[in-house]
Amino acid sequence: MAKDTNLSAQEIYEKEFHVDVKGYYAQEVDEFLDQVIEDYQTYDEKLEELGQALARYEEKIKELQQQVFALQTENGNLNEQLKSDFKNGNSDQVDILKRIARLENAVFNTPKE
């Protein structure tokens, strides 16, 4: 961000103006203040841009947190359903897999003559 500005804080602090008959040389002061104003405008624009980005990121975080919560809830429900199906004897798929394994064992592991 320092490259976007005309002056650094140190340059502003160390600035010395030439003295005229009536005080500081007005044109020199005006030019310097114009640079300071331009830097403040750039700073304000960056600040606004970053504030908008922050708001977008916070909104995205809320959306993702809601998705995580929904997925955790769904996962919990599926785990409970799986447990209840297994407890209630709805293990037909397990029985089928066991039968297939026995058949494969019988077919492929037959003794060779």
Short mmCIF file of the C-alpha atoms (twelve columns), coordinates in Angstrom:
data_MODEL
# 
_entry.id   MODEL 
# 
loop_
_atom_site.group_PDB 
_atom_site.id 
_atom_site.type_symbol 
_atom_site.label_atom_id 
_atom_site.label_alt_id 
_atom_site.label_comp_id 
_atom_site.label_asym_id 
_atom_site.label_seq_id 
_atom_site.Cartn_x 
_atom_site.Cartn_y 
_atom_site.Cartn_z 
_atom_site.pdbx_PDB_model_num 
ATOM 1   C CA . MET A 1   0.000   0.000   0.000  1 
ATOM 2   C CA . ALA A 2   2.943   2.323   0.533  1 
ATOM 3   C CA . LYS A 3   3.523   2.416   -3.217 1 
ATOM 4   C CA . ASP A 4   0.019   3.810   -3.724 1 
ATOM 5   C CA . THR A 5   0.795   6.923   -1.712 1 
ATOM 6   C CA . ASN A 6   2.892   9.977   -2.499 1 
ATOM 7   C CA . LEU A 7   4.307   10.450  0.977  1 
ATOM 8   C CA . SER A 8   5.381   8.259   3.843  1 
ATOM 9   C CA . ALA A 9   4.680   9.112   7.463  1 
ATOM 10  C CA . GLN A 10  8.377   9.896   7.919  1 
ATOM 11  C CA . GLU A 11  8.360   12.311  4.950  1 
ATOM 12  C CA . ILE A 12  5.384   14.163  6.378  1 
ATOM 13  C CA . TYR A 13  7.031   14.351  9.800  1 
ATOM 14  C CA . GLU A 14  10.335  15.629  8.421  1 
ATOM 15  C CA . LYS A 15  8.869   18.156  5.945  1 
ATOM 16  C CA . GLU A 16  10.258  21.657  6.383  1 
ATOM 17  C CA . PHE A 17  8.815   24.600  4.502  1 
ATOM 18  C CA . HIS A 18  10.745  27.599  3.242  1 
ATOM 19  C CA . VAL A 19  10.014  30.817  5.026  1 
ATOM 20  C CA . ASP A 20  8.692   33.803  3.039  1 
ATOM 21  C CA . VAL A 21  8.320   37.408  4.148  1 
ATOM 22  C CA . LYS A 22  4.820   36.727  5.488  1 
ATOM 23  C CA . GLY A 23  5.568   33.265  6.861  1 
ATOM 24  C CA . TYR A 24  5.776   29.936  5.081  1 
ATOM 25  C CA . TYR A 25  5.768   29.969  1.290  1 
ATOM 26  C CA . ALA A 26  2.058   29.415  0.559  1 
ATOM 27  C CA . GLN A 27  2.448   27.658  -2.793 1 
ATOM 28  C CA . GLU A 28  4.867   25.124  -1.317 1 
ATOM 29  C CA . VAL A 29  2.498   24.427  1.581  1 
ATOM 30  C CA . ASP A 30  -0.471  24.092  -0.785 1 
ATOM 31  C CA . GLU A 31  1.383   21.616  -3.013 1 
ATOM 32  C CA . PHE A 32  2.397   19.548  -0.019 1 
ATOM 33  C CA . LEU A 33  -1.146  19.554  1.370  1 
ATOM 34  C CA . ASP A 34  -2.469  18.515  -2.061 1 
ATOM 35  C CA . GLN A 35  -0.215  15.455  -1.885 1 
ATOM 36  C CA . VAL A 36  -1.402  14.710  1.638  1 
ATOM 37  C CA . ILE A 37  -5.054  15.016  0.539  1 
ATOM 38  C CA . GLU A 38  -4.433  12.721  -2.422 1 
ATOM 39  C CA . ASP A 39  -2.870  10.144  -0.113 1 
ATOM 40  C CA . TYR A 40  -5.823  10.365  2.273  1 
ATOM 41  C CA . GLN A 41  -8.225  9.805   -0.617 1 
ATOM 42  C CA . THR A 42  -6.231  6.771   -1.727 1 
ATOM 43  C CA . TYR A 43  -6.209  5.524   1.859  1 
ATOM 44  C CA . ASP A 44  -9.983  6.006   2.178  1 
ATOM 45  C CA . GLU A 45  -10.580 4.129   -1.093 1 
ATOM 46  C CA . LYS A 46  -8.392  1.241   0.054  1 
ATOM 47  C CA . LEU A 47  -10.112 1.194   3.430  1 
ATOM 48  C CA . GLU A 48  -13.540 1.046   1.777  1 
ATOM 49  C CA . GLU A 49  -12.383 -1.695  -0.601 1 
ATOM 50  C CA . LEU A 50  -10.980 -3.755  2.260  1 
ATOM 51  C CA . GLY A 51  -14.143 -3.218  4.312  1 
ATOM 52  C CA . GLN A 52  -16.267 -4.534  1.458  1 
ATOM 53  C CA . ALA A 53  -13.958 -7.524  1.006  1 
ATOM 54  C CA . LEU A 54  -14.157 -8.241  4.732  1 
ATOM 55  C CA . ALA A 55  -17.962 -8.136  4.608  1 
ATOM 56  C CA . ARG A 56  -17.964 -10.575 1.664  1 
ATOM 57  C CA . TYR A 57  -15.608 -12.934 3.463  1 
ATOM 58  C CA . GLU A 58  -17.652 -12.814 6.663  1 
ATOM 59  C CA . GLU A 59  -20.807 -13.624 4.679  1 
ATOM 60  C CA . LYS A 60  -19.042 -16.527 2.972  1 
ATOM 61  C CA . ILE A 61  -17.861 -17.803 6.363  1 
ATOM 62  C CA . LYS A 62  -21.455 -17.761 7.641  1 
ATOM 63  C CA . GLU A 63  -22.635 -19.694 4.571  1 
ATOM 64  C CA . LEU A 64  -19.882 -22.281 4.996  1 
ATOM 65  C CA . GLN A 65  -20.597 -22.636 8.718  1 
ATOM 66  C CA . GLN A 66  -24.252 -23.291 7.911  1 
ATOM 67  C CA . GLN A 67  -23.225 -25.910 5.353  1 
ATOM 68  C CA . VAL A 68  -20.899 -27.568 7.867  1 
ATOM 69  C CA . PHE A 69  -23.683 -27.644 10.464 1 
ATOM 70  C CA . ALA A 70  -26.148 -29.111 7.934  1 
ATOM 71  C CA . LEU A 71  -23.641 -31.761 6.853  1 
ATOM 72  C CA . GLN A 72  -22.821 -32.662 10.452 1 
ATOM 73  C CA . THR A 73  -26.516 -32.999 11.216 1 
ATOM 74  C CA . GLU A 74  -27.064 -35.128 8.126  1 
ATOM 75  C CA . ASN A 75  -24.050 -37.278 9.010  1 
ATOM 76  C CA . GLY A 76  -25.376 -37.797 12.521 1 
ATOM 77  C CA . ASN A 77  -28.797 -38.752 11.176 1 
ATOM 78  C CA . LEU A 78  -27.266 -41.219 8.719  1 
ATOM 79  C CA . ASN A 79  -25.126 -42.757 11.456 1 
ATOM 80  C CA . GLU A 80  -28.177 -43.175 13.684 1 
ATOM 81  C CA . GLN A 81  -30.125 -44.718 10.817 1 
ATOM 82  C CA . LEU A 82  -27.252 -47.087 10.069 1 
ATOM 83  C CA . LYS A 83  -27.030 -48.120 13.723 1 
ATOM 84  C CA . SER A 84  -30.766 -48.695 13.992 1 
ATOM 85  C CA . ASP A 85  -30.841 -50.681 10.726 1 
ATOM 86  C CA . PHE A 86  -27.986 -52.840 11.923 1 
ATOM 87  C CA . LYS A 87  -29.624 -53.381 15.349 1 
ATOM 88  C CA . ASN A 88  -33.000 -54.176 13.780 1 
ATOM 89  C CA . GLY A 89  -31.538 -56.962 11.666 1 
ATOM 90  C CA . ASN A 90  -31.661 -55.086 8.413  1 
ATOM 91  C CA . SER A 91  -28.293 -56.472 7.525  1 
ATOM 92  C CA . ASP A 92  -29.468 -58.117 4.310  1 
ATOM 93  C CA . GLN A 93  -26.618 -56.522 2.425  1 
ATOM 94  C CA . VAL A 94  -24.082 -57.975 4.838  1 
ATOM 95  C CA . ASP A 95  -25.624 -61.413 4.441  1 
ATOM 96  C CA . ILE A 96  -25.532 -61.109 0.653  1 
ATOM 97  C CA . LEU A 97  -21.872 -60.049 0.741  1 
ATOM 98  C CA . LYS A 98  -21.037 -63.029 2.956  1 
ATOM 99  C CA . ARG A 99  -22.824 -65.415 0.570  1 
ATOM 100 C CA . ILE A 100 -20.994 -63.929 -2.418 1 
ATOM 101 C CA . ALA A 101 -17.680 -64.298 -0.612 1 
ATOM 102 C CA . ARG A 102 -18.435 -67.965 0.152  1 
ATOM 103 C CA . LEU A 103 -19.431 -68.601 -3.458 1 
ATOM 104 C CA . GLU A 104 -16.282 -66.929 -4.767 1 
ATOM 105 C CA . ASN A 105 -14.239 -68.967 -2.335 1 
ATOM 106 C CA . ALA A 106 -15.926 -72.151 -3.460 1 
ATOM 107 C CA . VAL A 107 -15.523 -71.368 -7.166 1 
ATOM 108 C CA . PHE A 108 -12.024 -69.937 -7.244 1 
ATOM 109 C CA . ASN A 109 -10.380 -71.956 -4.492 1 
ATOM 110 C CA . THR A 110 -11.345 -75.389 -5.661 1 
ATOM 111 C CA . PRO A 111 -8.537  -77.902 -5.374 1 
ATOM 112 C CA . LYS A 112 -6.803  -78.559 -8.671 1 
ATOM 113 C CA . GLU A 113 -6.368  -82.092 -9.838 1 
# 
